[in-house]
Amino acid sequence: MSQTLTIIKPDAVGNGTAGRIIAQLESAGFTLRAARLMTMTPAQARSFYDVHRERPFYESLVAFMTSGPCIPMALEAPDAVRRLRQVIGATDPAEADPGTVRALYAESKERNAIHGSDSDENARREIGFFFPECDRVG
Ligand code: UDP
Ligand code: MG
């Protein structure tokens, strides 16, 4: 078993699709190991997306991610990082495979409903970012 970090982003929480997205993740075989509902501060969003700080979309992304509540969750499954990336689909919903979370629920390349860690190392860092009370949740 391995773990990954997802965030149901503010667009999906705001338009009432968070529950359906969580159900889809559970149906895909993920077990919830930690979850919270929170509105990120600008400092938190800047830090979480620090890898993108030089990108042209960074300021807009920080504004979006702090615009309302989101739901970070630690998920567990075999090969969790790779499988979550398959279930969420491509960053741009126009390029996401049919049936993926982003194809179903994302509004745009920025407002794309869900985050998924991109490596085991980043999953550990991101789980620790939102759930610092334990080095392995669950
Ligand atoms: N993003 C954006 N414009 C872009 C690329 C990314 O607004 O051209 C946003 C989008 O919300 C994305 C996040 O920045 O989910 C992080 O980008 P990344 O390339 O890591 O995509 P992801 O790993 O989320 O698919
Ligand atoms: Mg990414």
PDB file of C-alpha atoms and ligand atoms in Angstrom:
ATOM      1  CA  MET A   1       0.000   0.000   0.000  1.00  0.00           C
ATOM      2  CA  SER A   2       1.100   3.553  -0.646  1.00  0.00           C
ATOM      3  CA  GLN A   3      -0.344   6.985  -0.052  1.00  0.00           C
ATOM      4  CA  THR A   4      -0.937  10.143  -2.055  1.00  0.00           C
ATOM      5  CA  LEU A   5      -2.364  13.587  -1.439  1.00  0.00           C
ATOM      6  CA  THR A   6      -5.386  14.980  -3.195  1.00  0.00           C
ATOM      7  CA  ILE A   7      -7.214  18.287  -2.826  1.00  0.00           C
ATOM      8  CA  ILE A   8     -10.815  18.801  -3.890  1.00  0.00           C
ATOM      9  CA  LYS A   9     -10.288  22.367  -5.111  1.00  0.00           C
ATOM     10  CA  PRO A  10     -12.507  25.405  -4.353  1.00  0.00           C
ATOM     11  CA  ASP A  11     -14.371  25.232  -7.676  1.00  0.00           C
ATOM     12  CA  ALA A  12     -15.644  21.707  -6.940  1.00  0.00           C
ATOM     13  CA  VAL A  13     -16.473  22.415  -3.283  1.00  0.00           C
ATOM     14  CA  GLY A  14     -18.286  25.591  -4.369  1.00  0.00           C
ATOM     15  CA  ASN A  15     -20.397  23.965  -7.069  1.00  0.00           C
ATOM     16  CA  GLY A  16     -21.458  20.998  -4.971  1.00  0.00           C
ATOM     17  CA  THR A  17     -19.552  18.205  -6.711  1.00  0.00           C
ATOM     18  CA  ALA A  18     -17.114  17.362  -3.885  1.00  0.00           C
ATOM     19  CA  GLY A  19     -19.209  14.426  -2.665  1.00  0.00           C
ATOM     20  CA  ARG A  20     -19.439  12.880  -6.115  1.00  0.00           C
ATOM     21  CA  ILE A  21     -15.683  13.265  -6.598  1.00  0.00           C
ATOM     22  CA  ILE A  22     -14.945  11.590  -3.257  1.00  0.00           C
ATOM     23  CA  ALA A  23     -17.342   8.757  -4.188  1.00  0.00           C
ATOM     24  CA  GLN A  24     -15.506   8.337  -7.502  1.00  0.00           C
ATOM     25  CA  LEU A  25     -12.163   8.117  -5.683  1.00  0.00           C
ATOM     26  CA  GLU A  26     -13.564   5.469  -3.328  1.00  0.00           C
ATOM     27  CA  SER A  27     -15.042   3.537  -6.251  1.00  0.00           C
ATOM     28  CA  ALA A  28     -11.609   3.616  -7.893  1.00  0.00           C
ATOM     29  CA  GLY A  29     -10.196   1.783  -4.878  1.00  0.00           C
ATOM     30  CA  PHE A  30      -8.788   4.563  -2.706  1.00  0.00           C
ATOM     31  CA  THR A  31      -9.257   4.522   1.068  1.00  0.00           C
ATOM     32  CA  LEU A  32      -9.497   7.864   2.906  1.00  0.00           C
ATOM     33  CA  ARG A  33      -6.782   8.092   5.566  1.00  0.00           C
ATOM     34  CA  ALA A  34      -7.086  11.784   6.475  1.00  0.00           C
ATOM     35  CA  ALA A  35      -9.336  14.657   5.422  1.00  0.00           C
ATOM     36  CA  ARG A  36     -10.076  18.246   6.389  1.00  0.00           C
ATOM     37  CA  LEU A  37     -12.110  21.158   5.056  1.00  0.00           C
ATOM     38  CA  MET A  38     -10.214  24.451   5.070  1.00  0.00           C
ATOM     39  CA  THR A  39      -9.725  27.723   3.243  1.00  0.00           C
ATOM     40  CA  MET A  40      -6.037  28.058   2.411  1.00  0.00           C
ATOM     41  CA  THR A  41      -4.292  31.302   3.294  1.00  0.00           C
ATOM     42  CA  PRO A  42      -2.253  33.024   0.566  1.00  0.00           C
ATOM     43  CA  ALA A  43       0.904  31.992   2.445  1.00  0.00           C
ATOM     44  CA  GLN A  44      -0.200  28.352   2.473  1.00  0.00           C
ATOM     45  CA  ALA A  45      -1.114  28.365  -1.227  1.00  0.00           C
ATOM     46  CA  ARG A  46       2.169  30.061  -2.159  1.00  0.00           C
ATOM     47  CA  SER A  47       4.116  27.510  -0.164  1.00  0.00           C
ATOM     48  CA  PHE A  48       2.175  24.497  -1.459  1.00  0.00           C
ATOM     49  CA  TYR A  49       2.694  25.583  -5.094  1.00  0.00           C
ATOM     50  CA  ASP A  50       6.202  26.974  -4.566  1.00  0.00           C
ATOM     51  CA  VAL A  51       7.523  24.773  -7.402  1.00  0.00           C
ATOM     52  CA  HIS A  52       5.414  26.895  -9.789  1.00  0.00           C
ATOM     53  CA  ARG A  53       6.439  30.324  -8.410  1.00  0.00           C
ATOM     54  CA  GLU A  54       8.132  31.398 -11.658  1.00  0.00           C
ATOM     55  CA  ARG A  55       5.235  30.301 -13.879  1.00  0.00           C
ATOM     56  CA  PRO A  56       2.903  32.923 -15.401  1.00  0.00           C
ATOM     57  CA  PHE A  57      -0.177  31.291 -13.826  1.00  0.00           C
ATOM     58  CA  TYR A  58       1.197  31.336 -10.249  1.00  0.00           C
ATOM     59  CA  GLU A  59      -0.559  34.458  -8.904  1.00  0.00           C
ATOM     60  CA  SER A  60      -3.861  33.489 -10.501  1.00  0.00           C
ATOM     61  CA  LEU A  61      -3.514  29.943  -9.130  1.00  0.00           C
ATOM     62  CA  VAL A  62      -2.888  31.282  -5.605  1.00  0.00           C
ATOM     63  CA  ALA A  63      -5.973  33.550  -5.904  1.00  0.00           C
ATOM     64  CA  PHE A  64      -8.086  30.604  -7.073  1.00  0.00           C
ATOM     65  CA  MET A  65      -6.860  28.212  -4.390  1.00  0.00           C
ATOM     66  CA  THR A  66      -7.606  30.756  -1.635  1.00  0.00           C
ATOM     67  CA  SER A  67     -11.016  31.755  -3.044  1.00  0.00           C
ATOM     68  CA  GLY A  68     -13.006  29.321  -0.887  1.00  0.00           C
ATOM     69  CA  PRO A  69     -12.857  26.085   1.036  1.00  0.00           C
ATOM     70  CA  CYS A  70     -11.015  23.049  -0.283  1.00  0.00           C
ATOM     71  CA  ILE A  71     -10.716  19.470   0.974  1.00  0.00           C
ATOM     72  CA  PRO A  72      -7.186  18.037   1.282  1.00  0.00           C
ATOM     73  CA  MET A  73      -7.189  14.259   1.763  1.00  0.00           C
ATOM     74  CA  ALA A  74      -4.585  11.549   2.182  1.00  0.00           C
ATOM     75  CA  LEU A  75      -5.560   8.531   0.084  1.00  0.00           C
ATOM     76  CA  GLU A  76      -4.247   4.987   0.263  1.00  0.00           C
ATOM     77  CA  ALA A  77      -4.134   2.357  -2.486  1.00  0.00           C
ATOM     78  CA  PRO A  78      -1.599   0.134  -4.225  1.00  0.00           C
ATOM     79  CA  ASP A  79       0.509   2.399  -6.480  1.00  0.00           C
ATOM     80  CA  ALA A  80      -1.488   5.369  -5.141  1.00  0.00           C
ATOM     81  CA  VAL A  81       0.379   8.241  -6.838  1.00  0.00           C
ATOM     82  CA  ARG A  82       0.225   6.819 -10.356  1.00  0.00           C
ATOM     83  CA  ARG A  83      -3.338   5.529 -10.007  1.00  0.00           C
ATOM     84  CA  LEU A  84      -4.662   8.854  -8.695  1.00  0.00           C
ATOM     85  CA  ARG A  85      -3.081  10.687 -11.623  1.00  0.00           C
ATOM     86  CA  GLN A  86      -4.909   8.277 -13.955  1.00  0.00           C
ATOM     87  CA  VAL A  87      -8.238   8.832 -12.187  1.00  0.00           C
ATOM     88  CA  ILE A  88      -7.975  12.643 -12.166  1.00  0.00           C
ATOM     89  CA  GLY A  89      -6.890  13.026 -15.816  1.00  0.00           C
ATOM     90  CA  ALA A  90      -4.854  15.659 -17.625  1.00  0.00           C
ATOM     91  CA  THR A  91      -4.385  19.164 -16.163  1.00  0.00           C
ATOM     92  CA  ASP A  92      -6.485  20.705 -18.952  1.00  0.00           C
ATOM     93  CA  PRO A  93      -9.972  19.134 -18.935  1.00  0.00           C
ATOM     94  CA  ALA A  94     -10.084  19.497 -22.725  1.00  0.00           C
ATOM     95  CA  GLU A  95      -7.244  16.946 -22.835  1.00  0.00           C
ATOM     96  CA  ALA A  96      -8.464  14.700 -20.004  1.00  0.00           C
ATOM     97  CA  ASP A  97      -9.599  11.164 -20.852  1.00  0.00           C
ATOM     98  CA  PRO A  98     -13.378  10.609 -20.760  1.00  0.00           C
ATOM     99  CA  GLY A  99     -14.615   9.573 -17.332  1.00  0.00           C
ATOM    100  CA  THR A 100     -11.728  11.121 -15.427  1.00  0.00           C
ATOM    101  CA  VAL A 101     -12.534  13.537 -12.583  1.00  0.00           C
ATOM    102  CA  ARG A 102     -11.279  16.527 -14.566  1.00  0.00           C
ATOM    103  CA  ALA A 103     -13.168  15.510 -17.728  1.00  0.00           C
ATOM    104  CA  LEU A 104     -16.342  15.243 -15.657  1.00  0.00           C
ATOM    105  CA  TYR A 105     -16.028  18.199 -13.269  1.00  0.00           C
ATOM    106  CA  ALA A 106     -13.259  20.666 -14.212  1.00  0.00           C
ATOM    107  CA  GLU A 107     -14.221  24.100 -15.538  1.00  0.00           C
ATOM    108  CA  SER A 108     -10.859  25.087 -17.066  1.00  0.00           C
ATOM    109  CA  LYS A 109      -7.126  24.350 -16.992  1.00  0.00           C
ATOM    110  CA  GLU A 110      -6.886  26.441 -13.800  1.00  0.00           C
ATOM    111  CA  ARG A 111     -10.224  25.612 -12.172  1.00  0.00           C
ATOM    112  CA  ASN A 112      -9.705  21.892 -12.637  1.00  0.00           C
ATOM    113  CA  ALA A 113     -11.485  20.435  -9.603  1.00  0.00           C
ATOM    114  CA  ILE A 114      -8.722  18.315  -8.076  1.00  0.00           C
ATOM    115  CA  HIS A 115      -5.029  18.037  -7.222  1.00  0.00           C
ATOM    116  CA  GLY A 116      -2.938  14.869  -7.213  1.00  0.00           C
ATOM    117  CA  SER A 117       0.664  14.452  -6.046  1.00  0.00           C
ATOM    118  CA  ASP A 118       3.080  13.719  -8.899  1.00  0.00           C
ATOM    119  CA  SER A 119       5.655  11.504  -7.093  1.00  0.00           C
ATOM    120  CA  ASP A 120       6.028   9.481  -3.889  1.00  0.00           C
ATOM    121  CA  GLU A 121       8.462  12.086  -2.560  1.00  0.00           C
ATOM    122  CA  ASN A 122       6.012  14.933  -3.199  1.00  0.00           C
ATOM    123  CA  ALA A 123       3.139  12.865  -1.779  1.00  0.00           C
ATOM    124  CA  ARG A 124       5.038  12.552   1.502  1.00  0.00           C
ATOM    125  CA  ARG A 125       5.800  16.271   1.517  1.00  0.00           C
ATOM    126  CA  GLU A 126       2.215  17.236   0.656  1.00  0.00           C
ATOM    127  CA  ILE A 127       0.630  14.872   3.224  1.00  0.00           C
ATOM    128  CA  GLY A 128       2.940  16.389   5.838  1.00  0.00           C
ATOM    129  CA  PHE A 129       1.969  19.882   4.681  1.00  0.00           C
ATOM    130  CA  PHE A 130      -1.731  19.369   5.458  1.00  0.00           C
ATOM    131  CA  PHE A 131      -1.469  16.694   8.166  1.00  0.00           C
ATOM    132  CA  PRO A 132       1.683  17.583  10.105  1.00  0.00           C
ATOM    133  CA  GLU A 133       0.563  15.769  13.257  1.00  0.00           C
ATOM    134  CA  CYS A 134       1.756  12.403  11.932  1.00  0.00           C
ATOM    135  CA  ASP A 135       4.472  11.391   9.486  1.00  0.00           C
ATOM    136  CA  ARG A 136       2.237   8.654   8.119  1.00  0.00           C
ATOM    137  CA  VAL A 137      -1.508   9.111   8.395  1.00  0.00           C
ATOM    138  CA  GLY A 138      -4.139   6.398   8.739  1.00  0.00           C
TER     139      GLY A 138
HETATM  140  N1  UDP B   1      -2.413  25.559 -13.826  1.00  0.00           N
HETATM  141  C1  UDP B   1      -2.898  26.685 -14.505  1.00  0.00           C
HETATM  142  N2  UDP B   1      -2.439  26.925 -15.775  1.00  0.00           N
HETATM  143  C2  UDP B   1      -1.537  26.136 -16.392  1.00  0.00           C
HETATM  144  C3  UDP B   1      -1.044  25.006 -15.715  1.00  0.00           C
HETATM  145  C4  UDP B   1      -1.507  24.739 -14.428  1.00  0.00           C
HETATM  146  O1  UDP B   1      -3.710  27.425 -13.973  1.00  0.00           O
HETATM  147  O2  UDP B   1      -1.159  26.417 -17.557  1.00  0.00           O
HETATM  148  C5  UDP B   1      -2.906  25.279 -12.461  1.00  0.00           C
HETATM  149  C6  UDP B   1      -3.897  24.121 -12.410  1.00  0.00           C
HETATM  150  O3  UDP B   1      -4.859  24.397 -11.391  1.00  0.00           O
HETATM  151  C7  UDP B   1      -2.992  22.958 -12.047  1.00  0.00           C
HETATM  152  C8  UDP B   1      -1.999  23.631 -11.097  1.00  0.00           C
HETATM  153  O4  UDP B   1      -1.796  24.919 -11.650  1.00  0.00           O
HETATM  154  O5  UDP B   1      -3.716  21.896 -11.482  1.00  0.00           O
HETATM  155  C9  UDP B   1      -0.675  22.934 -10.932  1.00  0.00           C
HETATM  156  O6  UDP B   1      -0.111  22.747 -12.223  1.00  0.00           O
HETATM  157  P1  UDP B   1       0.569  21.353 -12.633  1.00  0.00           P
HETATM  158  O7  UDP B   1       1.305  21.576 -13.907  1.00  0.00           O
HETATM  159  O8  UDP B   1       1.316  20.793 -11.470  1.00  0.00           O
HETATM  160  O9  UDP B   1      -0.710  20.435 -12.965  1.00  0.00           O
HETATM  161  P2  UDP B   1      -1.320  19.163 -12.202  1.00  0.00           P
HETATM  162  O10 UDP B   1      -0.177  18.407 -11.600  1.00  0.00           O
HETATM  163  O11 UDP B   1      -2.280  19.692 -11.171  1.00  0.00           O
HETATM  164  O12 UDP B   1      -2.028  18.381 -13.285  1.00  0.00           O
HETATM  165 MG    MG B   2       1.319  19.072 -10.347  1.00  0.00          MG
END
